[in-house]
Amino acid sequence: MLVRKVPGFVPASPWGLRLPQKFVFLLFLSGLVTLCFGALFLLPNSSRLKRLFLAPRTQQPGLEAVAQVASHPRAHGQESPPNPAPAAPAPGEDDPGSQASSRRRKGWLRRTHPTGPREEATAARGSGATALRPQEGSVPSSFDFKAFRSRLRHPVLGTRADRSKEPQSLVHTQREKIKEMMRFAWQSYKRYAMGKNELRPLTRDGYEGNMFGGLSGATVIDSLDTLYLMELKEEFQEAKAWVEESFHLNVSGEASLFEVNIRYIGGLLSAFYLTGEEVFRIKAIKLGEKLLPAFDTPTGIPKGVVNFKSGSNRSWGWAMAGSSSILAEFGSLHLEFLHLTQLSGNQVFAEKVRNIRKVLREIDKPFGLYPNFLSPVSGNWMQHHVSVGGLGDSFYEYLIKSWLMSAKTDMEAKEMYYEALEAIETHLVNVSPGGLTYIAEWRGGILDHKMGHLACFSGGMIALGAEDAKEEKRAHYRELAAQITKTCHESYARSDTKLGPEAFWFNSGREAVATQTSESYYILRPEVVESYMYLWRQTHSPIYREWGWEVVMALEKYCRTEAGFSGIQDVYSKVPNHDNKQQTFFLAETLKYLYLLFSEDDMLSLEDWVFNTEAHPLPVNHSDSSGWGGG
Ligand SMILES: *[C@@H]1O[C@H](CO)[C@@H](O)[C@H](O)[C@H]1NC(C)=O
Ligand SMILES: *[C@@H]1O[C@H](CO)[C@@H](O)[C@H](O)[C@H]1NC(C)=O
Ligand SMILES: CC(=O)N[C@H]1CO[C@H](CO)[C@@H](O)[C@@H]1O
């Protein structure tokens, strides 16, 4: 990471040094100055961690040739344009301007030295790892699935009352189209990459990535609930059979706590709540246990990386020289971990996330804002960079969703959410000269007038939270949500492909467009359609379905290949340069949110479900039984 190159930068705390006091003071001072300098100028543009694995700009050597021959039928039968796929310059290893997530991903890939001596014994000591040790294959449960289902306010897939009268309707046709896209994405994955983490549609093979500690089948787990929802029954059975027979947890690599939680645990939990199948519950809990060593820190704030073999933990090398945990990572565990406790009876999971909450509740927040980097050892913020996009995003999302998931009993989450939102509005929300509302990024008081694609989820979040805000704020938040969503739509509308770039700026005279080619890619991300879905449910303004349909058309035109969907390198070029990845979140999130956008509101009703940050639905904790009464 760049900060490391600054001469004199002292990542470790200088207090422990046995040196004359004066020197220690000087050292501290220089460290502080460097830190501030780093915070202001040197920190890379943020990019949500979740997307590290994606490697948007890593074309394999030789891929160009493959890309050239890969042509594919268009939705409406037109010829696919020639695909010259100019070799994307590999992000220079020492190029400070290269895209942040690439740099971070490389930091991860290129770490070759061992993290230090590890005793196998520490694994056993890993907090809670021994608290739950059932025999292989079973985890005791006192969870009453039938009673849970009877408490839901709506049938899971909705009443579909209008189904018979709408077969010819436009919305029905649109929904069927999205279902066809899901079937195609799944079948392509199954054909070329079954059991691998994701499909590479141009090379027609699978890719494991390096975020999951050796776990496989991320696309399978991420697809389960979407297949179920779309009633792709045969495909769902294929996915379930794979989980039963081939999803092994006896792996020994290094995994991202956050990624494994939101994708695997989230996906398994949803599959369980939708079907009641024990296999999903048991594997979710067993996987949850494997993550517990991450929490073995002085503050209980987990580190980002767990070693499944040794049970040791560490922080990302790029996170303030390996000293920090990331807000969006440790702040996006609450929903899943409460459910792990509910489904296992083991309190350890809930204790871990309650402790995180406590630390965050008590810590000083600059201007009420939550910076992105926190030391799991000292419990102090490591810099003052605030973002509703990468590195920060889903922490805020999980506050409001914790409140909703608790059936509006978790007052603490509610307060923290609205306080944070007020601070964000005061310090980060801006209106451009052209009248577009956006959320800037904050670096110790200095604003970057840019918004990442990732930050576009916030339109949906603010809409979702508007209803429970103070009376006098509700209309305002609804309007703010609509304005931000409109801005994100503009980032799509102003591109040649009608798909939005990774990041877009507001200080160049041209607004809501990327200013560098390194920010011009689109990797099948969901955040914009996610906001369309929430805004549709809140307003039923037809504009959101229109915008959603524009995305469907653009995906078909520019991202569909013969063997699956692929991201593209440049949304400003009508000649698609595919990145050869069908991201797992395309099936988990993008297609699911699109499908919901064209469905009735009572399909996965927001009264009954909250979506985790990978779009896996988790049930609201209704304690009374005034449900619709069926399963
Ligand atoms: C995990 O267990 C399965 C079945 O018992 C076995 O086939 C597989 O090779 C094991 N994997 C590892 C990494 O040990
Ligand atoms: C649901 O509420 C009950 C009772 O308050 C609580 O014990 C349980 O942990 C909650 N479950 C979740 C998933 O929050
Ligand atoms: C099991 C394990 O490796 N735990 C380590 C996690 O990180 C903390 C803080 O650095 C260490 O003290 C633990 O030993």
PDB file of N, CA and C in Angstrom, residues 143 148 152 156 225 261-274 280 284 332-340 342-343 397-398 401-402 404-407 464 534 592-593 596 604-622:
ATOM      1  N   PHE A 143     -35.222 -24.567  17.137  1.00  0.00           N
ATOM      2  CA  PHE A 143     -35.949 -23.626  16.287  1.00  0.00           C
ATOM      3  C   PHE A 143     -37.164 -24.309  15.661  1.00  0.00           C
ATOM      4  N   PHE A 148     -42.349 -20.444  12.889  1.00  0.00           N
ATOM      5  CA  PHE A 148     -41.762 -19.279  12.210  1.00  0.00           C
ATOM      6  C   PHE A 148     -42.552 -18.944  10.952  1.00  0.00           C
ATOM      7  N   LEU A 152     -45.202 -15.330   9.533  1.00  0.00           N
ATOM      8  CA  LEU A 152     -45.002 -14.408   8.408  1.00  0.00           C
ATOM      9  C   LEU A 152     -46.320 -13.743   8.036  1.00  0.00           C
ATOM     10  N   VAL A 156     -44.436 -16.444   1.241  1.00  0.00           N
ATOM     11  CA  VAL A 156     -43.092 -16.047   0.815  1.00  0.00           C
ATOM     12  C   VAL A 156     -43.079 -15.518  -0.617  1.00  0.00           C
ATOM     13  N   ASP A 225     -31.324 -18.890  -3.303  1.00  0.00           N
ATOM     14  CA  ASP A 225     -32.601 -18.217  -3.028  1.00  0.00           C
ATOM     15  C   ASP A 225     -33.186 -17.568  -4.283  1.00  0.00           C
ATOM     16  N   ASN A 261     -19.157 -14.425   5.245  1.00  0.00           N
ATOM     17  CA  ASN A 261     -20.405 -14.156   5.947  1.00  0.00           C
ATOM     18  C   ASN A 261     -21.524 -13.739   5.003  1.00  0.00           C
ATOM     19  N   ILE A 262     -21.271 -12.718   4.177  1.00  0.00           N
ATOM     20  CA  ILE A 262     -22.404 -12.201   3.396  1.00  0.00           C
ATOM     21  C   ILE A 262     -22.823 -13.144   2.281  1.00  0.00           C
ATOM     22  N   ARG A 263     -21.852 -13.842   1.693  1.00  0.00           N
ATOM     23  CA  ARG A 263     -22.222 -14.706   0.568  1.00  0.00           C
ATOM     24  C   ARG A 263     -22.618 -16.101   1.045  1.00  0.00           C
ATOM     25  N   TYR A 264     -21.705 -16.787   1.737  1.00  0.00           N
ATOM     26  CA  TYR A 264     -21.982 -18.175   2.091  1.00  0.00           C
ATOM     27  C   TYR A 264     -22.985 -18.286   3.241  1.00  0.00           C
ATOM     28  N   ILE A 265     -22.691 -17.606   4.350  1.00  0.00           N
ATOM     29  CA  ILE A 265     -23.593 -17.748   5.492  1.00  0.00           C
ATOM     30  C   ILE A 265     -24.938 -17.129   5.152  1.00  0.00           C
ATOM     31  N   GLY A 266     -24.912 -15.935   4.554  1.00  0.00           N
ATOM     32  CA  GLY A 266     -26.167 -15.306   4.145  1.00  0.00           C
ATOM     33  C   GLY A 266     -26.961 -16.196   3.199  1.00  0.00           C
ATOM     34  N   GLY A 267     -26.292 -16.760   2.221  1.00  0.00           N
ATOM     35  CA  GLY A 267     -26.973 -17.604   1.230  1.00  0.00           C
ATOM     36  C   GLY A 267     -27.554 -18.865   1.854  1.00  0.00           C
ATOM     37  N   LEU A 268     -26.796 -19.487   2.759  1.00  0.00           N
ATOM     38  CA  LEU A 268     -27.277 -20.709   3.407  1.00  0.00           C
ATOM     39  C   LEU A 268     -28.438 -20.401   4.348  1.00  0.00           C
ATOM     40  N   LEU A 269     -28.333 -19.306   5.089  1.00  0.00           N
ATOM     41  CA  LEU A 269     -29.419 -18.945   6.003  1.00  0.00           C
ATOM     42  C   LEU A 269     -30.714 -18.705   5.231  1.00  0.00           C
ATOM     43  N   SER A 270     -30.614 -17.946   4.141  1.00  0.00           N
ATOM     44  CA  SER A 270     -31.816 -17.682   3.344  1.00  0.00           C
ATOM     45  C   SER A 270     -32.407 -18.979   2.817  1.00  0.00           C
ATOM     46  N   ALA A 271     -31.541 -19.833   2.300  1.00  0.00           N
ATOM     47  CA  ALA A 271     -32.032 -21.098   1.749  1.00  0.00           C
ATOM     48  C   ALA A 271     -32.751 -21.889   2.833  1.00  0.00           C
ATOM     49  N   PHE A 272     -32.234 -21.829   4.044  1.00  0.00           N
ATOM     50  CA  PHE A 272     -32.920 -22.525   5.133  1.00  0.00           C
ATOM     51  C   PHE A 272     -34.275 -21.891   5.436  1.00  0.00           C
ATOM     52  N   TYR A 273     -34.311 -20.587   5.591  1.00  0.00           N
ATOM     53  CA  TYR A 273     -35.583 -19.949   5.947  1.00  0.00           C
ATOM     54  C   TYR A 273     -36.625 -20.089   4.837  1.00  0.00           C
ATOM     55  N   LEU A 274     -36.174 -20.221   3.618  1.00  0.00           N
ATOM     56  CA  LEU A 274     -37.132 -20.385   2.521  1.00  0.00           C
ATOM     57  C   LEU A 274     -37.654 -21.815   2.421  1.00  0.00           C
ATOM     58  N   PHE A 280     -28.990 -26.770   5.003  1.00  0.00           N
ATOM     59  CA  PHE A 280     -28.562 -25.375   4.921  1.00  0.00           C
ATOM     60  C   PHE A 280     -28.276 -24.816   6.323  1.00  0.00           C
ATOM     61  N   ALA A 284     -24.536 -23.684   7.558  1.00  0.00           N
ATOM     62  CA  ALA A 284     -24.367 -22.278   7.938  1.00  0.00           C
ATOM     63  C   ALA A 284     -23.720 -22.180   9.314  1.00  0.00           C
ATOM     64  N   SER A 332     -20.879  -5.453   9.094  1.00  0.00           N
ATOM     65  CA  SER A 332     -21.882  -6.150   8.278  1.00  0.00           C
ATOM     66  C   SER A 332     -21.969  -7.623   8.653  1.00  0.00           C
ATOM     67  N   LEU A 333     -22.034  -7.862   9.953  1.00  0.00           N
ATOM     68  CA  LEU A 333     -22.148  -9.236  10.439  1.00  0.00           C
ATOM     69  C   LEU A 333     -23.407  -9.419  11.278  1.00  0.00           C
ATOM     70  N   HIS A 334     -23.975  -8.312  11.692  1.00  0.00           N
ATOM     71  CA  HIS A 334     -25.009  -8.341  12.725  1.00  0.00           C
ATOM     72  C   HIS A 334     -26.209  -9.209  12.341  1.00  0.00           C
ATOM     73  N   LEU A 335     -26.703  -9.018  11.151  1.00  0.00           N
ATOM     74  CA  LEU A 335     -27.927  -9.728  10.753  1.00  0.00           C
ATOM     75  C   LEU A 335     -27.697 -11.240  10.759  1.00  0.00           C
ATOM     76  N   GLU A 336     -26.629 -11.657  10.082  1.00  0.00           N
ATOM     77  CA  GLU A 336     -26.377 -13.094   9.935  1.00  0.00           C
ATOM     78  C   GLU A 336     -26.066 -13.733  11.285  1.00  0.00           C
ATOM     79  N   PHE A 337     -25.270 -13.038  12.102  1.00  0.00           N
ATOM     80  CA  PHE A 337     -24.848 -13.651  13.360  1.00  0.00           C
ATOM     81  C   PHE A 337     -26.008 -13.810  14.345  1.00  0.00           C
ATOM     82  N   LEU A 338     -26.954 -12.882  14.341  1.00  0.00           N
ATOM     83  CA  LEU A 338     -28.134 -13.082  15.192  1.00  0.00           C
ATOM     84  C   LEU A 338     -28.892 -14.329  14.753  1.00  0.00           C
ATOM     85  N   HIS A 339     -28.937 -14.547  13.449  1.00  0.00           N
ATOM     86  CA  HIS A 339     -29.629 -15.751  12.976  1.00  0.00           C
ATOM     87  C   HIS A 339     -28.845 -17.022  13.274  1.00  0.00           C
ATOM     88  N   LEU A 340     -27.530 -16.934  13.261  1.00  0.00           N
ATOM     89  CA  LEU A 340     -26.746 -18.123  13.629  1.00  0.00           C
ATOM     90  C   LEU A 340     -27.055 -18.516  15.071  1.00  0.00           C
ATOM     91  N   GLN A 342     -29.875 -17.773  16.681  1.00  0.00           N
ATOM     92  CA  GLN A 342     -31.258 -18.252  16.707  1.00  0.00           C
ATOM     93  C   GLN A 342     -31.363 -19.697  16.236  1.00  0.00           C
ATOM     94  N   LEU A 343     -30.577 -20.057  15.218  1.00  0.00           N
ATOM     95  CA  LEU A 343     -30.708 -21.398  14.646  1.00  0.00           C
ATOM     96  C   LEU A 343     -29.818 -22.445  15.313  1.00  0.00           C
ATOM     97  N   GLU A 397     -26.113   0.337   6.232  1.00  0.00           N
ATOM     98  CA  GLU A 397     -27.217  -0.518   5.793  1.00  0.00           C
ATOM     99  C   GLU A 397     -27.634  -1.481   6.908  1.00  0.00           C
ATOM    100  N   TYR A 398     -26.645  -2.045   7.606  1.00  0.00           N
ATOM    101  CA  TYR A 398     -26.971  -3.037   8.627  1.00  0.00           C
ATOM    102  C   TYR A 398     -27.570  -2.400   9.880  1.00  0.00           C
ATOM    103  N   LYS A 401     -31.252  -2.028   8.907  1.00  0.00           N
ATOM    104  CA  LYS A 401     -31.821  -3.367   8.730  1.00  0.00           C
ATOM    105  C   LYS A 401     -31.868  -4.137  10.049  1.00  0.00           C
ATOM    106  N   SER A 402     -30.948  -3.851  10.974  1.00  0.00           N
ATOM    107  CA  SER A 402     -31.040  -4.477  12.300  1.00  0.00           C
ATOM    108  C   SER A 402     -32.322  -4.019  12.992  1.00  0.00           C
ATOM    109  N   LEU A 404     -35.077  -2.996  11.524  1.00  0.00           N
ATOM    110  CA  LEU A 404     -36.234  -3.592  10.854  1.00  0.00           C
ATOM    111  C   LEU A 404     -36.332  -5.087  11.156  1.00  0.00           C
ATOM    112  N   MET A 405     -35.181  -5.774  11.158  1.00  0.00           N
ATOM    113  CA  MET A 405     -35.198  -7.212  11.387  1.00  0.00           C
ATOM    114  C   MET A 405     -35.636  -7.556  12.809  1.00  0.00           C
ATOM    115  N   SER A 406     -35.388  -6.645  13.736  1.00  0.00           N
ATOM    116  CA  SER A 406     -35.783  -6.897  15.126  1.00  0.00           C
ATOM    117  C   SER A 406     -37.272  -6.624  15.327  1.00  0.00           C
ATOM    118  N   ALA A 407     -38.013  -6.446  14.253  1.00  0.00           N
ATOM    119  CA  ALA A 407     -39.420  -6.033  14.334  1.00  0.00           C
ATOM    120  C   ALA A 407     -39.515  -4.716  15.115  1.00  0.00           C
ATOM    121  N   LEU A 464     -35.805   2.998   2.457  1.00  0.00           N
ATOM    122  CA  LEU A 464     -36.227   1.969   3.406  1.00  0.00           C
ATOM    123  C   LEU A 464     -36.358   2.541   4.811  1.00  0.00           C
ATOM    124  N   TYR A 534     -36.295  -0.724  -4.239  1.00  0.00           N
ATOM    125  CA  TYR A 534     -36.856  -0.109  -3.018  1.00  0.00           C
ATOM    126  C   TYR A 534     -37.730   1.094  -3.356  1.00  0.00           C
ATOM    127  N   LYS A 592     -31.916 -10.835  -8.912  1.00  0.00           N
ATOM    128  CA  LYS A 592     -32.993 -10.939  -7.912  1.00  0.00           C
ATOM    129  C   LYS A 592     -33.714  -9.603  -7.759  1.00  0.00           C
ATOM    130  N   TYR A 593     -32.957  -8.530  -7.624  1.00  0.00           N
ATOM    131  CA  TYR A 593     -33.601  -7.228  -7.460  1.00  0.00           C
ATOM    132  C   TYR A 593     -34.392  -6.845  -8.713  1.00  0.00           C
ATOM    133  N   LEU A 596     -37.621  -8.807  -8.546  1.00  0.00           N
ATOM    134  CA  LEU A 596     -38.535  -8.244  -7.546  1.00  0.00           C
ATOM    135  C   LEU A 596     -39.142  -6.925  -8.028  1.00  0.00           C
ATOM    136  N   LEU A 604     -41.594 -11.826  -1.178  1.00  0.00           N
ATOM    137  CA  LEU A 604     -40.588 -11.414  -0.194  1.00  0.00           C
ATOM    138  C   LEU A 604     -40.929 -10.007   0.329  1.00  0.00           C
ATOM    139  N   SER A 605     -42.083  -9.923   0.931  1.00  0.00           N
ATOM    140  CA  SER A 605     -42.567  -8.641   1.447  1.00  0.00           C
ATOM    141  C   SER A 605     -41.567  -8.022   2.423  1.00  0.00           C
ATOM    142  N   LEU A 606     -41.422  -6.719   2.336  1.00  0.00           N
ATOM    143  CA  LEU A 606     -40.515  -6.030   3.257  1.00  0.00           C
ATOM    144  C   LEU A 606     -41.071  -6.020   4.682  1.00  0.00           C
ATOM    145  N   GLU A 607     -42.302  -6.416   4.852  1.00  0.00           N
ATOM    146  CA  GLU A 607     -42.814  -6.589   6.216  1.00  0.00           C
ATOM    147  C   GLU A 607     -42.237  -7.842   6.856  1.00  0.00           C
ATOM    148  N   ASP A 608     -41.857  -8.790   6.050  1.00  0.00           N
ATOM    149  CA  ASP A 608     -41.382 -10.074   6.577  1.00  0.00           C
ATOM    150  C   ASP A 608     -39.878 -10.296   6.438  1.00  0.00           C
ATOM    151  N   TRP A 609     -39.254  -9.586   5.516  1.00  0.00           N
ATOM    152  CA  TRP A 609     -37.864  -9.914   5.189  1.00  0.00           C
ATOM    153  C   TRP A 609     -36.997  -8.662   5.116  1.00  0.00           C
ATOM    154  N   VAL A 610     -35.739  -8.815   5.502  1.00  0.00           N
ATOM    155  CA  VAL A 610     -34.727  -7.818   5.156  1.00  0.00           C
ATOM    156  C   VAL A 610     -33.694  -8.548   4.301  1.00  0.00           C
ATOM    157  N   PHE A 611     -33.083  -7.816   3.402  1.00  0.00           N
ATOM    158  CA  PHE A 611     -32.066  -8.417   2.543  1.00  0.00           C
ATOM    159  C   PHE A 611     -30.690  -8.108   3.119  1.00  0.00           C
ATOM    160  N   ASN A 612     -29.864  -9.111   3.232  1.00  0.00           N
ATOM    161  CA  ASN A 612     -28.502  -8.820   3.670  1.00  0.00           C
ATOM    162  C   ASN A 612     -27.772  -8.112   2.519  1.00  0.00           C
ATOM    163  N   THR A 613     -26.533  -7.770   2.718  1.00  0.00           N
ATOM    164  CA  THR A 613     -25.872  -6.930   1.716  1.00  0.00           C
ATOM    165  C   THR A 613     -25.473  -7.710   0.457  1.00  0.00           C
ATOM    166  N   GLU A 614     -25.777  -8.991   0.431  1.00  0.00           N
ATOM    167  CA  GLU A 614     -25.636  -9.796  -0.782  1.00  0.00           C
ATOM    168  C   GLU A 614     -27.035 -10.178  -1.297  1.00  0.00           C
ATOM    169  N   ALA A 615     -28.048  -9.449  -0.835  1.00  0.00           N
ATOM    170  CA  ALA A 615     -29.450  -9.658  -1.256  1.00  0.00           C
ATOM    171  C   ALA A 615     -30.043 -10.989  -0.819  1.00  0.00           C
ATOM    172  N   HIS A 616     -29.495 -11.582   0.221  1.00  0.00           N
ATOM    173  CA  HIS A 616     -30.105 -12.802   0.743  1.00  0.00           C
ATOM    174  C   HIS A 616     -31.150 -12.422   1.790  1.00  0.00           C
ATOM    175  N   PRO A 617     -32.388 -12.858   1.592  1.00  0.00           N
ATOM    176  CA  PRO A 617     -33.449 -12.455   2.522  1.00  0.00           C
ATOM    177  C   PRO A 617     -33.353 -13.176   3.868  1.00  0.00           C
ATOM    178  N   LEU A 618     -33.451 -12.403   4.936  1.00  0.00           N
ATOM    179  CA  LEU A 618     -33.481 -12.944   6.295  1.00  0.00           C
ATOM    180  C   LEU A 618     -34.782 -12.468   6.934  1.00  0.00           C
ATOM    181  N   PRO A 619     -35.411 -13.324   7.724  1.00  0.00           N
ATOM    182  CA  PRO A 619     -36.747 -12.978   8.205  1.00  0.00           C
ATOM    183  C   PRO A 619     -36.756 -11.945   9.332  1.00  0.00           C
ATOM    184  N   VAL A 620     -37.779 -11.111   9.310  1.00  0.00           N
ATOM    185  CA  VAL A 620     -38.052 -10.199  10.419  1.00  0.00           C
ATOM    186  C   VAL A 620     -38.496 -11.045  11.611  1.00  0.00           C
ATOM    187  N   ASN A 621     -38.081 -10.620  12.789  1.00  0.00           N
ATOM    188  CA  ASN A 621     -38.309 -11.405  14.003  1.00  0.00           C
ATOM    189  C   ASN A 621     -39.697 -11.121  14.594  1.00  0.00           C
ATOM    190  N   HIS A 622     -40.735 -11.548  13.906  1.00  0.00           N
ATOM    191  CA  HIS A 622     -42.080 -11.361  14.452  1.00  0.00           C
ATOM    192  C   HIS A 622     -42.240 -12.281  15.652  1.00  0.00           C
TER     193      HIS A 622
END
